[in-house]
Amino acid sequence: MNALATILEVRGLSVSLPIGGKLTPVVTDMNLSIARGEAVALVGESGCGKSMTARAIIGLPPPGAEIAGSIVLKGQELTQLTPSERRRIGGREIGFIFQEPMTSLHPTLSIGAQMTDGLRYHLGLSRTAALERARELLDRVGIPRGRDILAGHAHQLSGGMRQRVVIAMAIACGPSLVIADEPTTALDVTIQAQVLDLLARMREELGLAMLYITHDLEVVADFCDRAIVMYAGDRVEDGQPEQCLTRPRHPYTSGLVAAIPRMGGTSARLSPIPGQVPPVGAWPAGCRFAPRCAIADEICATRPVFDAGVRCWRPLASPAP
Amino acid sequence: MIRYIGRRLLLILPTIFVPLILVFLMLRLAPGDPAAQILGDQATPDQVAALRHDMGLDQPLVVQFVFWLKGVLTLHLGASFFFRQPVIDILPSYAFVTIQVALLALFIALVVGACAGVAAALKRDTPIDRGLVALAVLGLSLPEFWFALLLIFLFAVTWRIFPVAGYVAPSEGLVASFMTIALPAIALGLRQSALMTRMMRSSMLDVMSEPYIATARAQGLPERRVVLRYALRVAAAPFVTVAGLSASHLLSGAVAIELIFSLPGLGKLLIDAVGRRDYPVVEGAVLAIAIMLAILNLAIDLLYALLDPRVRLS
Ligand SMILES: Nc1ncnc2c1ncn2[C@@H]1O[C@H](COP(=O)(O)OP(=O)(O)OP(=O)(O)O)[C@@H](O)[C@H]1O
Ligand code: SF4
Ligand SMILES: [Mg+2]
């Protein structure tokens, strides 16, 4: 993999939000890089900072957020851009797919109007040209009769169809990176598989770099080249999904894997991780996982450094050579 | 859409006839004899009885009602006892004044309310937002007539920008005419805009946190475009409903404020006619106000359907 093919390079990203009048870190020391055609999964329980990481990358954090670190997209340092330049990166260079297909499309604008807005703004297409392009895009994401769909509204479409439309919008202006924030969570299982297939196909056909946010490591194991496991705003493990599943190195990853329900498994012995995720603002000073970790030691009162793919003083197995 | 309009048209019938029937009953069941009133103190009982017969007041209530209903349906509203000319000829010029004031007030309320509401929402929690909200609260707590008197005192008496009272028809000079209705319209509209500001602000804040706004932003569209094209369209829908309620309120407000500003509108006509026991004019004025309200509500419904395609289908 050569350096030129690196699409996104995030270094030392921290996001702090004003919570209860105090600036509170919700993501710390985030590093990640995604190459052309590569898919990286961001995995972790609810509230660990996955969406906030994504929102920082696309430049749409909540009001009052403070962002530190470097975000480089195709060699361009995004944190140095003026707000309006930064804004234009979205849609043009980065496509974003949201979790809720039922509410992420506008309720009263036609599908056509929503799909063509970005095309006309970023690519300067005429109305008719943009509509024609939108129809092609719909065709591409597996929606026939595009013309009818474009004239219609979101409420006339099923959840799966809406998510296809959202995917079409995300790839409309030919971005190099697509961020999908739990794009299938709200869908039926069969539809989930279809949408995942579609994303995989788009990635291959368009050579997209993809950041795929999920709380289910198993679902993305085939789909992603790398997985980053997050816990309480931290990147705790970074490796191949298969390896994370079969030979997790961080005790938290190991706990996550143990809690995955197995289909047709011999027993229903799910072992959820004991204790609870500490809320933001109440993270332990040392290892944030320490209060729940079975093998915690004195050294764990000191914050572990991220080393060899894992942020832990006492990683479990060693990685495959 | 045609079916939708048809259904709406059916629904407005009661809003016209219920007030009319109430007025019909109230006038006839209230004590006091219009015939005696018209003829004055010197009239003999025979003269009064003759006039009562001419006016149909000696008939049973049911018969009177049937005649009256026939009259209303064919727009034969009878002749004014006082003006001695057909009611239908009297109404238009009075209605015109009321409509003028109400429309101008609505325009002021909508424009000021929408702009202030959107501005407050976009500048949420800044001094601009707090200032606008404070003004709106102040506006809502002032009684309308008090506000009207304050305006008269400031702009008509102290600074002499507007006339204190009276009316000039547009045919006698557009500017002079505008000046006579401006102050009553401002008094009505500005106060109503306080309600609209609060409404628009909260509606806008709700919409701006919707996922589809995040989608539009993630598309890289400029914030202006997101606000004007994506957010306002949705935020305006409840706003239109409130505007409809407001417009009804403004129409009745116009009727009331005419008395303060001595404007020859339906309100003044109605009050004067009640004093004179001029039944046909009272009924005519109520009919005119009811029809205007009904048309207004219909227009609001249609506007609502245009803004939101889901309404048309349901
Ligand atoms: N607008 C906001 N204001 C204040 N705090 C917020 C806001 N949005 C999120 N948070 C907090 O920031 C932390 C990270 O949230 P984030 O949305 O990134 O979690 P997530 O990993 O995406 O979770 P989920 O799986 O539920 O989507 C959470 O603790 C959350 O409570
Ligand atoms: S650093 Fe210590 S407490 Fe944290 S995960 Fe590793 S072993 Fe457990
Ligand atoms: Mg999230």
XYZ file of C-alpha atoms and ligand atoms in Angstrom:
675
model
C 0.000 0.000 0.000
C 1.754 3.184 -1.030
C 1.414 6.494 0.760
C -0.232 8.189 -2.209
C -3.217 5.919 -1.957
C -3.966 7.160 1.544
C -7.246 9.030 1.366
C -7.857 9.914 5.006
C -5.282 10.351 7.722
C -6.459 11.323 11.193
C -3.811 12.025 13.843
C -4.349 12.788 17.516
C -7.959 13.804 17.055
C -9.743 14.937 20.209
C -13.293 16.215 20.455
C -14.598 18.030 23.543
C -18.193 19.099 24.009
C -19.696 21.618 26.385
C -21.690 19.338 28.679
C -23.363 20.916 31.692
C -21.410 24.129 31.069
C -18.034 22.346 31.126
C -15.910 21.390 28.137
C -15.770 17.594 28.398
C -13.676 15.302 26.197
C -15.748 12.668 24.364
C -13.074 11.467 21.907
C -9.339 11.454 22.680
C -6.153 10.651 20.761
C -7.946 9.161 17.784
C -5.703 7.933 14.995
C -6.903 6.320 11.836
C -5.986 6.139 8.196
C -7.951 4.783 5.266
C -6.532 4.011 1.841
C -8.310 4.099 -1.492
C -10.669 1.137 -1.769
C -10.203 0.248 1.876
C -13.001 -0.117 4.418
C -12.343 0.527 8.080
C -14.862 -0.353 10.747
C -15.301 1.795 13.844
C -16.746 -0.498 16.485
C -17.948 0.089 20.014
C -20.891 0.366 22.370
C -23.338 3.228 22.319
C -21.837 6.499 23.473
C -18.180 5.582 22.967
C -17.675 8.423 20.477
C -18.022 6.770 17.074
C -20.431 9.308 15.620
C -18.525 12.208 17.154
C -15.356 11.027 15.413
C -17.250 10.916 12.109
C -18.825 14.310 12.672
C -15.430 15.817 13.408
C -14.091 14.391 10.138
C -16.884 15.817 8.025
C -16.752 19.087 9.951
C -20.211 19.070 11.499
C -19.660 18.706 15.246
C -22.350 19.925 17.676
C -22.266 23.665 18.433
C -19.565 24.646 20.916
C -17.410 21.581 20.205
C -13.657 21.957 20.416
C -11.585 19.857 18.035
C -7.849 19.268 18.250
C -5.518 17.188 16.107
C -5.040 16.779 12.404
C -7.419 15.527 9.717
C -5.820 15.161 6.306
C -7.940 14.259 3.306
C -6.033 13.518 0.092
C -3.105 15.560 1.331
C -5.211 18.532 2.415
C -5.263 19.513 6.079
C -8.974 20.025 6.755
C -8.550 21.681 10.136
C -6.762 24.609 8.440
C -9.586 25.401 6.022
C -11.921 28.347 6.435
C -15.415 27.341 7.623
C -16.945 27.736 4.155
C -14.152 25.779 2.467
C -14.550 23.123 5.136
C -18.272 23.016 4.538
C -17.819 22.354 0.822
C -15.758 19.211 1.530
C -18.961 17.483 2.631
C -20.903 16.050 -0.288
C -18.063 16.847 -2.703
C -15.171 14.863 -1.182
C -16.933 13.015 1.640
C -20.261 11.259 1.336
C -22.168 10.651 4.554
C -24.771 7.978 5.224
C -26.843 8.336 8.365
C -28.347 5.704 10.581
C -32.009 6.636 10.287
C -33.290 6.237 6.743
C -36.801 7.075 7.945
C -35.826 10.577 9.001
C -32.658 11.410 7.114
C -34.547 12.380 3.956
C -36.507 15.604 3.788
C -40.249 14.965 4.314
C -41.656 17.531 1.888
C -38.980 18.105 -0.742
C -39.146 15.658 -3.632
C -36.452 12.988 -3.834
C -35.316 14.600 -7.081
C -34.922 18.022 -5.489
C -32.839 16.582 -2.656
C -30.679 14.485 -4.918
C -29.986 17.238 -7.422
C -29.228 20.009 -4.924
C -25.720 18.757 -4.179
C -25.050 17.913 -7.833
C -26.030 21.388 -8.958
C -24.141 23.113 -6.173
C -20.891 21.141 -6.326
C -20.699 20.199 -9.982
C -22.596 23.160 -11.440
C -24.928 20.896 -13.401
C -28.125 22.267 -14.935
C -31.443 21.118 -13.546
C -32.065 18.644 -16.326
C -28.509 17.337 -16.340
C -28.622 16.889 -12.558
C -31.936 15.024 -12.806
C -30.544 12.742 -15.475
C -27.491 12.072 -13.329
C -29.745 11.393 -10.326
C -31.665 8.851 -12.365
C -28.422 7.114 -13.340
C -27.387 7.070 -9.690
C -30.673 5.472 -8.671
C -30.177 2.867 -11.366
C -26.718 2.238 -9.999
C -27.949 1.622 -6.446
C -30.573 -0.791 -7.739
C -33.654 1.408 -7.959
C -35.474 0.991 -11.270
C -38.131 3.458 -12.495
C -35.918 6.275 -11.284
C -38.048 8.979 -12.871
C -41.091 8.101 -10.738
C -39.000 7.926 -7.594
C -37.424 11.308 -8.274
C -40.840 12.935 -8.567
C -42.029 11.289 -5.344
C -41.362 11.891 -1.683
C -39.562 9.984 1.059
C -42.749 8.810 2.770
C -43.654 6.776 -0.312
C -40.523 4.618 -0.005
C -39.665 1.694 2.246
C -36.757 1.924 4.677
C -34.467 -0.090 2.411
C -35.333 2.062 -0.601
C -34.693 5.221 1.373
C -31.303 3.969 2.437
C -30.515 3.258 -1.225
C -31.483 6.827 -2.057
C -29.262 8.107 0.767
C -26.388 5.976 -0.573
C -26.978 7.368 -4.055
C -26.821 10.877 -2.603
C -23.620 10.059 -0.728
C -21.816 8.927 -3.900
C -23.434 11.520 -6.181
C -20.555 13.974 -6.563
C -17.870 11.317 -6.793
C -16.403 11.554 -3.274
C -13.219 9.720 -2.378
C -14.413 8.862 1.128
C -17.782 7.597 2.318
C -18.662 7.566 6.003
C -21.549 5.275 6.913
C -22.832 5.750 10.482
C -24.660 2.524 11.374
C -26.417 2.514 8.001
C -28.234 -0.767 8.548
C -29.127 -0.660 12.237
C -32.682 0.537 11.605
C -33.397 -2.003 8.860
C -34.755 -5.562 8.716
C -32.126 -8.264 8.684
C -32.644 -9.223 5.016
C -32.605 -5.591 3.945
C -29.469 -5.084 6.070
C -27.638 -7.692 4.030
C -28.762 -6.074 0.769
C -27.625 -2.625 1.832
C -24.295 -3.999 3.028
C -23.870 -5.746 -0.338
C -24.658 -2.529 -2.142
C -22.078 -0.611 -0.104
C -19.460 -3.283 -0.790
C -20.210 -3.103 -4.517
C -20.031 0.698 -4.575
C -16.723 0.610 -2.747
C -15.300 -1.801 -5.278
C -16.705 -0.102 -8.380
C -15.807 3.432 -7.322
C -12.645 2.645 -5.372
C -14.028 4.430 -2.319
C -12.338 4.687 1.011
C -14.972 3.814 3.562
C -15.411 4.414 7.271
C -18.079 2.064 8.519
C -19.481 2.724 11.982
C -21.183 -0.130 13.772
C -21.609 -1.689 17.179
C -21.540 -5.176 15.718
C -18.050 -6.414 14.935
C -19.264 -9.667 13.484
C -21.460 -8.068 10.819
C -18.558 -6.188 9.286
C -15.944 -8.905 9.589
C -16.233 -9.890 5.905
C -16.878 -6.390 4.752
C -14.033 -4.410 6.305
C -10.272 -4.623 5.946
C -9.609 -3.211 9.371
C -11.489 -2.662 12.572
C -10.915 -0.005 15.193
C -12.481 -0.806 18.536
C -13.438 2.207 20.654
C -14.122 2.366 24.360
C -14.995 5.547 26.263
C -13.619 7.889 23.611
C -10.446 5.845 23.152
C -9.161 3.695 20.360
C -8.392 0.521 22.313
C -7.631 -1.932 19.521
C -6.822 -1.631 15.844
C -6.431 -4.714 13.674
C -7.960 -7.109 11.185
C -11.614 -7.852 11.999
C -11.036 -11.574 11.794
C -8.214 -11.365 14.281
C -10.227 -9.142 16.617
C -12.964 -11.762 16.557
C -10.870 -14.859 17.001
C -7.854 -13.598 18.912
C -8.773 -10.294 20.530
C -5.888 -8.616 22.321
C -7.648 -5.983 24.385
C -9.723 -7.295 27.303
C -12.592 -5.061 26.172
C -12.579 -6.496 22.643
C -12.488 -9.939 24.170
C -15.521 -9.045 26.284
C -17.352 -7.686 23.240
C -16.715 -10.877 21.301
C -17.833 -13.058 24.196
C -21.100 -11.128 24.304
C -21.951 -11.800 20.635
C -24.925 -14.205 20.491
C -23.974 -17.212 18.352
C -26.549 -18.670 16.026
C -27.086 -22.346 16.764
C -24.438 -22.159 19.440
C -24.246 -24.986 21.952
C -25.414 -22.805 24.774
C -26.909 -19.434 25.393
C -24.022 -18.541 27.687
C -23.568 -14.941 26.735
C -21.186 -13.267 29.046
C -21.814 -9.571 29.098
C -18.991 -7.439 30.423
C -19.628 -6.756 34.118
C -20.199 -3.160 35.209
C -21.070 -0.187 33.096
C -19.412 2.199 30.653
C -18.337 5.242 32.660
C -20.224 8.331 31.440
C -18.269 11.082 29.681
C -16.711 13.393 32.222
C -16.300 10.518 34.681
C -13.612 8.496 32.954
C -10.975 6.940 35.201
C -7.606 8.695 34.985
C -5.687 5.511 34.123
C -7.017 2.845 31.801
C -10.655 3.746 31.197
C -11.583 0.067 31.105
C -9.874 -0.740 34.412
C -13.005 -0.789 36.654
C -14.473 -3.553 34.476
C -11.308 -5.396 33.584
C -10.758 -8.846 35.071
C -6.965 -8.656 34.739
C -6.471 -5.080 35.893
C -3.257 -4.447 37.758
C -1.625 -1.581 39.645
C -0.011 -0.357 36.466
C -3.491 0.124 34.999
C -3.948 3.198 37.208
C -1.612 4.839 34.683
C -3.009 5.577 31.256
C -1.746 2.889 28.852
C -0.037 3.935 25.635
C -1.248 2.696 22.289
C 1.312 0.182 21.150
C 1.340 -2.625 18.571
C -2.339 -2.213 17.769
C -3.665 -2.106 21.297
C -4.033 0.355 24.196
C -3.462 -1.974 27.114
C -0.651 -2.697 29.578
C -1.374 -6.400 29.544
C -2.698 -7.411 26.107
C -4.098 -10.933 25.810
C -2.706 -12.923 22.885
C -0.057 -11.723 20.500
C -1.055 -10.802 16.964
C -0.601 -13.197 14.086
C 2.784 -12.720 12.492
C -56.561 17.716 -4.618
C -60.053 18.381 -6.053
C -61.562 15.999 -3.510
C -59.564 17.662 -0.779
C -60.927 21.082 -1.746
C -64.467 19.692 -1.948
C -64.214 18.239 1.540
C -62.892 21.523 2.891
C -65.751 23.426 1.245
C -68.306 21.189 2.966
C -66.583 21.735 6.283
C -66.811 25.518 6.095
C -70.615 25.547 5.833
C -71.143 25.145 9.597
C -68.593 27.868 10.312
C -70.832 30.260 8.362
C -74.259 29.103 9.508
C -73.720 28.495 13.212
C -72.890 32.130 14.031
C -75.688 33.309 11.751
C -78.315 31.164 13.455
C -77.068 32.258 16.863
C -77.405 35.893 15.846
C -80.869 35.284 14.422
C -82.039 33.744 17.686
C -80.324 36.234 19.949
C -81.791 39.230 18.199
C -85.321 37.876 18.263
C -85.250 36.492 21.777
C -83.624 39.565 23.324
C -85.980 42.008 25.027
C -86.820 45.236 23.175
C -88.995 45.819 20.139
C -87.267 47.114 17.025
C -90.514 48.498 15.619
C -91.012 50.634 18.720
C -87.379 51.644 18.576
C -87.599 52.765 14.966
C -90.827 54.708 15.394
C -89.676 56.456 18.535
C -91.519 57.514 21.702
C -94.450 59.242 20.013
C -95.688 56.188 18.081
C -99.094 54.712 18.888
C -99.422 50.985 19.602
C -101.323 50.645 16.290
C -98.450 52.147 14.311
C -96.011 49.830 16.069
C -98.196 46.807 15.365
C -98.449 47.774 11.688
C -94.688 48.090 11.350
C -94.208 44.798 13.182
C -96.484 43.212 10.621
C -94.591 44.817 7.733
C -91.309 43.540 9.134
C -92.735 40.065 9.672
C -92.008 40.256 13.385
C -95.520 39.092 14.277
C -94.965 35.726 12.602
C -93.977 32.630 14.622
C -90.194 32.250 15.047
C -90.114 29.211 12.756
C -91.750 31.096 9.900
C -89.418 34.010 10.412
C -86.490 31.593 10.325
C -87.578 30.009 7.037
C -87.977 33.423 5.433
C -84.707 34.536 6.817
C -82.874 31.408 5.625
C -84.325 31.844 2.149
C -83.118 35.411 2.197
C -79.604 34.471 3.286
C -79.284 31.721 0.661
C -80.355 34.081 -2.128
C -78.369 36.972 -0.608
C -81.602 38.932 -0.148
C -80.653 40.242 3.243
C -83.495 42.755 3.461
C -83.309 46.476 3.841
C -81.777 48.372 6.723
C -84.375 49.867 9.030
C -82.025 52.769 9.617
C -80.381 53.468 6.260
C -83.527 52.518 4.321
C -81.504 50.782 1.631
C -80.707 47.114 0.903
C -78.178 45.639 3.328
C -76.270 44.030 0.470
C -75.519 47.521 -0.866
C -74.287 48.789 2.486
C -71.896 45.949 3.354
C -69.126 46.127 0.722
C -67.649 49.513 1.604
C -67.570 48.620 5.320
C -66.139 45.160 4.644
C -63.451 46.729 2.498
C -62.161 48.829 5.395
C -62.043 45.837 7.732
C -60.283 43.668 5.159
C -57.752 46.403 4.488
C -56.845 46.689 8.170
C -56.817 42.934 8.761
C -54.683 42.189 5.689
C -52.137 44.844 6.477
C -52.021 43.632 10.087
C -51.564 40.038 8.907
C -48.789 41.104 6.579
C -47.013 42.917 9.406
C -47.515 40.007 11.813
C -46.233 37.432 9.309
C -43.204 39.327 8.083
C -42.095 40.572 11.488
C -42.913 37.252 13.184
C -41.199 35.069 10.579
C -38.063 37.192 10.388
C -37.725 37.628 14.143
C -38.483 33.945 14.784
C -35.942 32.665 12.272
C -33.340 35.170 13.456
C -33.847 34.157 17.086
C -33.590 30.463 16.204
C -30.406 30.863 14.162
C -28.821 33.068 16.859
C -30.004 30.773 19.596
C -28.816 31.673 23.116
C -27.083 34.853 21.955
C -28.105 38.376 23.063
C -30.063 38.721 19.781
C -32.151 35.669 20.629
C -32.717 36.770 24.217
C -33.664 40.297 23.153
C -36.193 39.078 20.598
C -37.737 36.610 23.018
C -38.007 39.320 25.686
C -39.741 41.645 23.211
C -42.141 38.883 22.254
C -43.037 38.202 25.880
C -43.572 41.919 26.425
C -45.727 42.124 23.302
C -47.906 39.240 24.406
C -48.465 40.717 27.845
C -49.752 44.070 26.570
C -53.517 44.256 26.059
C -54.347 45.190 22.477
C -56.348 48.338 23.184
C -53.642 49.546 25.528
C -51.055 49.018 22.842
C -53.301 50.854 20.372
C -53.652 53.817 22.725
C -49.886 53.853 23.287
C -49.313 53.970 19.531
C -51.869 56.750 19.112
C -50.224 58.719 21.880
C -46.707 58.302 20.446
C -47.174 58.389 16.700
C -50.313 60.451 16.280
C -50.377 62.845 19.225
C -46.700 63.339 20.120
C -44.935 62.921 16.777
C -47.920 63.551 14.502
C -46.779 60.998 11.902
C -50.206 59.402 11.546
C -53.705 60.847 11.925
C -55.301 60.190 15.310
C -58.480 58.704 13.886
C -60.760 58.687 10.862
C -60.582 57.103 7.458
C -59.672 58.132 3.925
C -60.671 55.811 1.061
C -57.933 54.739 -1.362
C -59.822 56.486 -4.176
C -59.151 59.778 -2.407
C -55.409 59.260 -2.263
C -53.457 56.069 -1.685
C -50.910 57.501 0.715
C -53.469 59.370 2.801
C -55.584 56.214 2.883
C -52.621 54.080 3.922
C -51.801 56.488 6.735
C -55.279 56.093 8.190
C -55.097 52.310 8.373
C -51.383 52.015 9.180
C -51.611 52.654 12.896
C -54.527 50.292 13.597
C -52.810 47.632 11.487
C -49.531 48.098 13.343
C -51.340 47.939 16.681
C -52.959 44.659 15.687
C -50.137 43.146 13.667
C -47.185 43.928 15.876
C -48.811 42.370 18.884
C -49.746 39.291 16.869
C -46.202 39.089 15.539
C -45.050 38.416 19.096
C -46.967 35.150 19.034
C -45.616 34.340 15.575
C -42.040 35.054 16.653
C -42.223 32.561 19.496
C -43.977 30.037 17.326
C -41.496 30.391 14.474
C -38.529 30.240 16.810
C -39.525 26.983 18.468
C -40.675 25.474 15.193
C -37.377 26.399 13.578
C -35.335 25.040 16.494
C -37.201 21.736 16.279
C -36.597 21.442 12.580
C -32.930 22.405 12.709
C -32.210 19.387 14.916
C -33.937 16.969 12.517
C -31.779 14.336 10.805
C -32.693 15.578 7.315
C -31.085 18.919 8.146
C -27.935 17.021 9.111
C -28.189 15.241 5.742
C -28.454 18.541 3.889
C -25.473 19.927 5.807
C -23.456 16.782 5.172
C -24.168 17.359 1.478
C -21.973 20.418 1.844
C -24.759 22.844 0.966
C -24.256 26.367 2.359
C -26.050 27.036 5.642
C -28.193 29.748 4.010
C -29.517 27.239 1.548
C -30.097 24.648 4.268
C -32.086 27.146 6.303
C -34.095 28.706 3.487
C -34.755 25.629 1.402
C -34.751 22.703 3.829
C -35.658 24.059 7.264
C -38.025 26.932 6.545
C -40.221 24.775 4.345
C -40.993 22.454 7.233
C -40.963 25.083 9.974
C -43.467 27.112 7.961
C -46.137 24.411 8.044
C -47.169 24.804 11.707
C -46.537 28.503 11.207
C -49.221 28.582 8.515
C -51.712 27.003 10.917
C -50.917 29.583 13.551
C -51.085 32.266 10.899
C -54.580 31.012 10.100
C -55.659 31.257 13.725
C -53.978 34.616 13.887
C -55.775 35.819 10.806
C -59.126 34.919 12.368
C -58.001 36.716 15.467
C -56.861 39.713 13.428
C -60.188 39.898 11.660
C -62.058 40.042 14.956
C -59.310 42.331 16.250
C -59.867 44.638 13.300
C -63.553 44.695 14.116
C -62.725 45.799 17.656
C -59.945 48.225 16.869
C -62.169 50.113 14.409
C -63.961 51.505 17.426
C -60.741 52.954 18.890
C -59.686 54.495 15.594
C -63.216 55.421 14.412
C -62.801 53.481 11.195
C -66.000 52.838 9.206
C -65.562 49.052 9.046
C -67.791 46.067 9.724
C -67.107 46.266 13.453
C -68.332 49.804 13.780
C -71.269 49.018 11.504
C -72.146 46.010 13.649
C -71.963 47.861 16.965
C -73.966 50.799 15.636
C -76.559 48.463 14.133
C -76.936 46.561 17.404
C -77.569 49.865 19.163
C -80.210 50.748 16.605
C -81.763 47.263 16.636
C -81.234 47.244 12.892
C -81.615 43.428 12.547
C -80.949 43.104 8.826
C -77.709 45.045 9.111
C -76.572 43.070 12.184
C -77.241 39.811 10.370
C -75.622 41.088 7.216
C -72.499 42.194 9.061
C -72.240 38.873 10.909
C -72.720 37.017 7.612
C -69.972 39.083 6.000
C -67.573 38.440 8.878
C -68.414 34.708 8.923
C -67.889 34.363 5.177
C -64.601 36.219 5.359
C -63.412 33.946 8.174
C -64.481 30.862 6.247
C -62.689 31.912 3.081
C -59.642 32.683 5.158
C -59.630 29.244 6.755
C -60.085 27.588 3.405
C -57.150 29.521 1.997
C -54.994 28.477 4.956
C -55.948 24.823 4.466
C -55.052 24.963 0.800
C -51.761 26.632 1.537
C -51.062 23.919 4.071
C -51.771 21.218 1.505
C -49.468 22.910 -0.968
C -46.641 23.021 1.571
C -47.016 19.448 2.735
C -47.812 16.733 0.210
C -48.669 14.305 3.017
C -51.785 16.347 3.866
C -53.183 15.946 0.368
C -52.892 12.175 0.477
C -54.301 11.526 3.926
N -24.932 17.177 20.967
C -24.335 16.650 22.035
N -24.146 17.395 23.139
C -23.541 16.878 24.219
N -23.081 15.613 24.288
C -23.241 14.829 23.238
C -23.888 15.284 22.046
N -23.905 14.283 21.160
C -23.313 13.236 21.772
N -22.909 13.545 23.008
C -22.173 12.675 23.931
O -20.936 12.362 23.338
C -20.601 11.016 23.547
C -20.263 10.336 22.247
O -21.423 10.278 21.458
P -21.473 9.564 20.033
O -22.726 10.008 19.391
O -20.215 9.775 19.310
O -21.610 8.044 20.441
P -21.727 6.778 19.474
O -20.543 5.952 19.729
O -21.978 7.204 18.091
O -22.991 6.033 20.072
P -24.230 5.388 19.323
O -23.857 3.971 19.056
O -25.309 5.491 20.361
O -24.502 6.184 18.114
C -21.786 10.380 24.236
O -21.463 10.195 25.591
C -22.883 11.376 24.111
O -23.663 11.377 25.279
S -4.670 -1.582 30.678
Fe -5.097 -2.841 32.416
S -7.168 -2.378 32.952
Fe -6.857 -1.568 30.944
S -7.540 -3.167 29.651
Fe -5.399 -3.498 29.853
S -5.225 -4.835 31.568
Fe -7.288 -4.096 31.631
Mg -23.651 7.153 16.789
